[in-house]
Coordinates of C-alpha atoms in Angstrom, one line a residue:
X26 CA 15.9 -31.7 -17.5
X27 CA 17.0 -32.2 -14.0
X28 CA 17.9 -29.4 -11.5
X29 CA 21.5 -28.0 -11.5
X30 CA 22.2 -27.3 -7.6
X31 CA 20.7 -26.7 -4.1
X32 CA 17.9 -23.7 -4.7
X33 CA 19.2 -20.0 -5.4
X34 CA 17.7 -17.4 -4.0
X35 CA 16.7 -14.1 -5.7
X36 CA 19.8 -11.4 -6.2
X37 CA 18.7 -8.9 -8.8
X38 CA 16.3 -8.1 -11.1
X39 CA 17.8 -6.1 -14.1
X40 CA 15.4 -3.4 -15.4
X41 CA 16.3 -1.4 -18.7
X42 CA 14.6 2.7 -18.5
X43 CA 15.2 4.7 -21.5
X44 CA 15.9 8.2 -18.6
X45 CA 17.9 6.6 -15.8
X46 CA 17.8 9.8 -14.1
X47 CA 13.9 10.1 -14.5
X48 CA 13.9 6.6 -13.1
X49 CA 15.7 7.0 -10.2
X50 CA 13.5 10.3 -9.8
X51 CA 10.6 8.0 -10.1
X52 CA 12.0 5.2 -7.7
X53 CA 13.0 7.6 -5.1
X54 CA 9.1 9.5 -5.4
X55 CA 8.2 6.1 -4.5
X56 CA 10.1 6.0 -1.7
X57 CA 13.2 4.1 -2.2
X58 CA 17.0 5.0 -1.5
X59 CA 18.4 5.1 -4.9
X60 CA 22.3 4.6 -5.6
X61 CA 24.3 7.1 -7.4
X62 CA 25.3 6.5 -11.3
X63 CA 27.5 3.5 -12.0
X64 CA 29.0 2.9 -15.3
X65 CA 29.9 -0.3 -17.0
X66 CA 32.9 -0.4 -19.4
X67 CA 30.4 -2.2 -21.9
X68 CA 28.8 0.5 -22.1
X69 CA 25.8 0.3 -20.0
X70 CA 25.3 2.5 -16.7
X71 CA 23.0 1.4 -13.6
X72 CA 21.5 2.6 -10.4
X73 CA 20.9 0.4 -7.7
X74 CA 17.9 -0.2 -5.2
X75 CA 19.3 -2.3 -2.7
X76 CA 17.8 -5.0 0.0
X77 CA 18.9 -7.3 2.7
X78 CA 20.5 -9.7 0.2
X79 CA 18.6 -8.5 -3.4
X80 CA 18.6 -5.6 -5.4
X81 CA 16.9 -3.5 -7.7
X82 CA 19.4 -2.4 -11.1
X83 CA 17.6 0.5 -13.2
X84 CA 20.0 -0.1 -16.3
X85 CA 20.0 2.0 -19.3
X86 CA 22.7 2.5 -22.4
X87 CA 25.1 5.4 -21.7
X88 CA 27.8 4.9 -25.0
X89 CA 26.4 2.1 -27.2
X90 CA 29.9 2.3 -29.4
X91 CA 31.4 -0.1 -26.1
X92 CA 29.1 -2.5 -26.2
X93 CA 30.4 -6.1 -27.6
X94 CA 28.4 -8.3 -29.7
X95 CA 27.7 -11.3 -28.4
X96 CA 30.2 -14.2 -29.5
X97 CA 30.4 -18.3 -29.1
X98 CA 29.9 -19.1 -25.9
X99 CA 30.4 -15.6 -24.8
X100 CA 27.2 -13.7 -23.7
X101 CA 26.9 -10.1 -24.4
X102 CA 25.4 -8.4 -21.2
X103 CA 25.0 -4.9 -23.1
X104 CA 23.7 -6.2 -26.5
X105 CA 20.6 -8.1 -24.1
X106 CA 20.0 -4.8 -22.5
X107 CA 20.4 -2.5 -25.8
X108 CA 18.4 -5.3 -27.5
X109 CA 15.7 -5.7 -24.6
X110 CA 15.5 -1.7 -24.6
X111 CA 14.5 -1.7 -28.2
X112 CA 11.6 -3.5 -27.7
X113 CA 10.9 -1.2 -24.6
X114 CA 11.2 -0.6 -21.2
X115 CA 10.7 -3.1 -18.2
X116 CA 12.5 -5.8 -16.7
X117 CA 14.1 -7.4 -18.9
X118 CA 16.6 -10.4 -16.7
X119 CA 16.1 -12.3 -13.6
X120 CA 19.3 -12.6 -11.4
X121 CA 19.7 -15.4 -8.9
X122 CA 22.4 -16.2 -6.3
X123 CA 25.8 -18.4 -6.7
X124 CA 28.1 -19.1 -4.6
X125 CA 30.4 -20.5 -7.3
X126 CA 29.8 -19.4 -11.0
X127 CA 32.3 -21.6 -12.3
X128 CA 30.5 -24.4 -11.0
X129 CA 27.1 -23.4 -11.8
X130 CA 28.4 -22.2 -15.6
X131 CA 29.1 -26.2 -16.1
X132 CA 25.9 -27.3 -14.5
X133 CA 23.9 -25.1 -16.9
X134 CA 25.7 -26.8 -19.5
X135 CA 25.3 -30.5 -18.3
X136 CA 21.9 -29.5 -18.2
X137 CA 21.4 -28.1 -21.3
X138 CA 20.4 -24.7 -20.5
X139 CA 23.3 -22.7 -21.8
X140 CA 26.7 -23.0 -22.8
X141 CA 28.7 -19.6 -22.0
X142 CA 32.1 -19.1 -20.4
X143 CA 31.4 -17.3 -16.8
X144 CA 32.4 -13.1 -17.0
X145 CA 34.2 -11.5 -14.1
X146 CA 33.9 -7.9 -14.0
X147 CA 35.0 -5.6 -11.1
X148 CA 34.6 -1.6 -10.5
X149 CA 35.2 0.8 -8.0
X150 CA 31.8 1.4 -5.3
X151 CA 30.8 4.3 -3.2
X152 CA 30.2 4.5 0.6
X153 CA 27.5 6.4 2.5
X154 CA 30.5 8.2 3.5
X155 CA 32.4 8.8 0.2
X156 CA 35.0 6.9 0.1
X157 CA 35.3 4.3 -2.7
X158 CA 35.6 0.6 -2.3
X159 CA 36.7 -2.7 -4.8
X160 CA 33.0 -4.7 -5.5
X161 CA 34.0 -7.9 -8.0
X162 CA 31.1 -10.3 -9.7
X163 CA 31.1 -13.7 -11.6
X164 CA 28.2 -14.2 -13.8
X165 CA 26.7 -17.3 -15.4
X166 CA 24.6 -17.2 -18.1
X167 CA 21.6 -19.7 -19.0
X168 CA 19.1 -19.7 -21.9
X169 CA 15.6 -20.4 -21.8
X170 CA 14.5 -21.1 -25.5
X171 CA 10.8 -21.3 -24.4
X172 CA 11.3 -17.3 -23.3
X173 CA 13.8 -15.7 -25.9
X174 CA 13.4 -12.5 -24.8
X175 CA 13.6 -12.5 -20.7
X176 CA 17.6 -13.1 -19.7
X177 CA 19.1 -15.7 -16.7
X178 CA 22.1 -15.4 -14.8
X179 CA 23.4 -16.1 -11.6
X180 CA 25.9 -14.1 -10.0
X181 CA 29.1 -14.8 -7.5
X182 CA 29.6 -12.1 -5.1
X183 CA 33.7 -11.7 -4.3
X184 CA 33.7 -8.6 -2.3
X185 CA 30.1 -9.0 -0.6
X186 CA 31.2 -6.9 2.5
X187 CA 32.1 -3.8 -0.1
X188 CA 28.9 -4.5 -1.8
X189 CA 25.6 -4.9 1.0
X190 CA 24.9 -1.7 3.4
X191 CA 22.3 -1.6 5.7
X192 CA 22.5 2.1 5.0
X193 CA 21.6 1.9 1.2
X194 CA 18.3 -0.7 2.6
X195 CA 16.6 2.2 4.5
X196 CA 13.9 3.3 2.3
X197 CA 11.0 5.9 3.6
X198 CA 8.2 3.7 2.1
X199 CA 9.6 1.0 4.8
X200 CA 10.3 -1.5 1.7
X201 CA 12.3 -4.5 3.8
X202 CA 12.6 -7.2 1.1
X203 CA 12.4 -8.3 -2.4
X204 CA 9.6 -10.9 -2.5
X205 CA 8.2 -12.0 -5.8
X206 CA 9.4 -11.5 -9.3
X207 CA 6.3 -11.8 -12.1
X208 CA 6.9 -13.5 -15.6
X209 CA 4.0 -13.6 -17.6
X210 CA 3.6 -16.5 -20.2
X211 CA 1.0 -17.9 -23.0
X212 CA 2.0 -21.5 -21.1
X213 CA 3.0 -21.3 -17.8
X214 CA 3.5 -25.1 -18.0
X215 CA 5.7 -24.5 -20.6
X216 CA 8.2 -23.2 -18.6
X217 CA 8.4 -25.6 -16.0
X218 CA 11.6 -27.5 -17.0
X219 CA 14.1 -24.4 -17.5
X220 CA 12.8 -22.9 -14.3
X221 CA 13.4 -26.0 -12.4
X222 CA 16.8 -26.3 -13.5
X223 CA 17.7 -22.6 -13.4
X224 CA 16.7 -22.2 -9.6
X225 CA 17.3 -25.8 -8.6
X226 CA 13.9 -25.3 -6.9
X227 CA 10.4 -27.6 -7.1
X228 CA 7.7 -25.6 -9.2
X229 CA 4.2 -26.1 -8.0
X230 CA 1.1 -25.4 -10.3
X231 CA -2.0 -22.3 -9.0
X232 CA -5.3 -22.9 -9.1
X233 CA -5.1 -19.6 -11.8
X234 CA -3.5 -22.3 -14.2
X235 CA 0.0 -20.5 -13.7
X236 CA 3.7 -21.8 -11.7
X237 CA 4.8 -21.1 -8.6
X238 CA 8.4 -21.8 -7.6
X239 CA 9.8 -21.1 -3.6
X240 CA 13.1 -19.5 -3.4
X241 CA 15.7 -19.3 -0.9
X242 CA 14.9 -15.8 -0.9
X243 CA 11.6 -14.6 -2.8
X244 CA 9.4 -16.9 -5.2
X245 CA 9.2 -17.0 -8.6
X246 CA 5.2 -16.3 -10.1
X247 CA 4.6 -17.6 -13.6
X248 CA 1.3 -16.2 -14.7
X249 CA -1.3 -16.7 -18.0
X250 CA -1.6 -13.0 -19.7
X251 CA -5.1 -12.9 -18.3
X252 CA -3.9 -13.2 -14.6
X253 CA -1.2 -11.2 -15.2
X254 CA -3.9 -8.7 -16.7
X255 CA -5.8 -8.8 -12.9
X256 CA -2.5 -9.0 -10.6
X257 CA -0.4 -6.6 -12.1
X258 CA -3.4 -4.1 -13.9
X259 CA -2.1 -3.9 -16.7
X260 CA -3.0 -5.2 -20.0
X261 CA -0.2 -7.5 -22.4
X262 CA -0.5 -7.9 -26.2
X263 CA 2.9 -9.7 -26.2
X264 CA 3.0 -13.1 -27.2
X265 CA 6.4 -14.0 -26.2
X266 CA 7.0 -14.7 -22.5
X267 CA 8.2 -11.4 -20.4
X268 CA 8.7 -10.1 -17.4
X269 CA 6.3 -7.7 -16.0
X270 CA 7.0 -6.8 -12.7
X271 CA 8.1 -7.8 -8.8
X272 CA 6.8 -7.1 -5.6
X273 CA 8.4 -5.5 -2.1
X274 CA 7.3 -6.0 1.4
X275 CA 6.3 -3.0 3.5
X276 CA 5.1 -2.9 7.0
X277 CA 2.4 -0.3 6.5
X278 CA 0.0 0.8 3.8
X279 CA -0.8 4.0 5.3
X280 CA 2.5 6.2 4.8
X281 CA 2.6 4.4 1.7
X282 CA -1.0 5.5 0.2
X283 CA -0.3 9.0 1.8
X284 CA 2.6 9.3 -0.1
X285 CA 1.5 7.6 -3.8
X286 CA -1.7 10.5 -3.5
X287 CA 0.6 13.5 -2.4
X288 CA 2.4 12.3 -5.6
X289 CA -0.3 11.5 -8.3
X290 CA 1.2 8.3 -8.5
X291 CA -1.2 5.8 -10.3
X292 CA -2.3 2.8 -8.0
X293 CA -4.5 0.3 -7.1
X294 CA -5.2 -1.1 -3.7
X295 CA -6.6 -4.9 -4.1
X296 CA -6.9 -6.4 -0.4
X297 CA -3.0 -6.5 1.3
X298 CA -1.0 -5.3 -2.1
X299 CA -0.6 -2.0 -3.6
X300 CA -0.3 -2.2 -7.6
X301 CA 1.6 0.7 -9.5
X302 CA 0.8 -0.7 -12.9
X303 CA 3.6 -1.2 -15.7
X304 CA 2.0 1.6 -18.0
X305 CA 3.0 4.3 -15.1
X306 CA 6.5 2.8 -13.6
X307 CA 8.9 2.7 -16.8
X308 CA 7.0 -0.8 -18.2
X309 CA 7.9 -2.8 -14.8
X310 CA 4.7 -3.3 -12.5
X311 CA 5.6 -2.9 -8.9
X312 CA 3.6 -3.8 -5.9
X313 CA 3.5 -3.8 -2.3
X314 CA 3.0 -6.0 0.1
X315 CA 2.4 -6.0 3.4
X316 CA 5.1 -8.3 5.5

């Protein structure tokens, strides 16, 4: 299994909550500026956490009776996120960058990572200001058989100006960038091939018997369950191969540890990274860096 493209950066994690308003609650206690409510015709509604080119999406069902099931070669975006929430909450897909998803749908294919027709969708956005604004997206879909239960997409921006706002990337914990994103597998080794194609970037092995792979924008972290156990604090009984978290840059830990106290936020501090374990942030580890 070759690679599919030039590497893609990271665009958006997708993160299924059971209370999307007590997320956002959550997220913005944090310290994060968290979007208003959108809502999906398939039936799925979303708030965003947005970065200088990657976002957060806090997704959750809002009218299961619109969501499609999936069909040949046609990939059901709400039945992965119902399905995902079922088994609970956490992050459930990993979202990287195209700039053509027509292209990159085919090269999934020649690659034998996933054979589904790309899906436009398009909805109405707000501005800081109120006024309301066309954003558009192409999505490709691939499939990692070695990690059933963690989706892939990529996905085509057509309207990027409506879509990115410096405005919406102020955030009072000083969060400036999406860095890492976590999966946590039995064999990280295992997963080198989809990974490599996926991305279109090199994976490197860690000394901790896990994967590394260099984005664009952000890295990839494949990690055993017992390394997840000590990076993220938190501990795994699932056998199949999950997300479990990501990781934000910050320019100071000292707002940051004032405000997770004032709070009663659980945390660890272990040397330049604060950890707010899975088990207290809606099943999705989240940790701070400094940078």
């Amino acid at each position: 299994m070759t690679t599919t493209s030039e590497p893609r950066g990271l665009d958006h994690l997708v993160i299924g909550v059971a209370d999307l308003d007590a997320a956002g609650a959550f997220y913005a206690d944090l310290g994060f500026r968290v979007g208003a409510r959108n809502r999906h015709p398939w039936g799925t509604e979303n708030r965003i956490v947005q970065f200088p080119g990657a976002f957060l999406e806090l997704i959750t069902v809002g009218d299961p009776t619109l969501i499609p099931p999936h069909a040949p070669r046609q990939f059901s975006f709400g039945a992965f996120v119902r399905d995902a929430l079922a088994r609970g909450e956490g992050m459930s897909m990993l979202v990287l960058e195209s700039r053509d998803s027509t292209d990159d749908a085919e090269g999934f294919r020649s690659a034998g990572i996933g054979d589904f027709e790309p899906f436009f969708f398009e909805r109405q956005a707000r501005r800081p200001d109120g006024s309301e604004v066309r954003v558009a997206f192409s999505l490709a879909f691939a499939e990692n058989r070695t990690a059933p239960e963690c989706g892939f997409f990529v996905c085509q921006q057509h309207e990027p100006q409506n879509f990115w706002n410096p405005a919406f990337q102020q955030h009072e914990n000083g969060a400036s960038g999406l860095s890492t994103v976590f999966l946590v597998a039995q064999e990280p080794a295992a997963q080198t091939a989809f990974l490599s194609a996926f991305s279109g970037a090199e994976s490197f092995a860690t000394p901790e018997g896990g994967l590394r792979l260099p984005l664009p924008r952000g890295r990839l972290e494949v990690l055993t369950p017992g390394a997840a156990e000590t990076v993220l604090d938190g501990e795994s009984r699932r056998q199949q191969a999950h997300f479990a978290g990501f990781a934000v840059t910050v320019p100071d830990f000292e707002p940051l540890r004032q405000r997770l106290l004032e709070r009663g936020i659980a945390h660890r501090q272990e040397g330049a990274r604060f950890v707010v374990p899975g088990s207290a942030a809606f099943g999705c580890a989240i940790i701070f860096e400094r940078g």
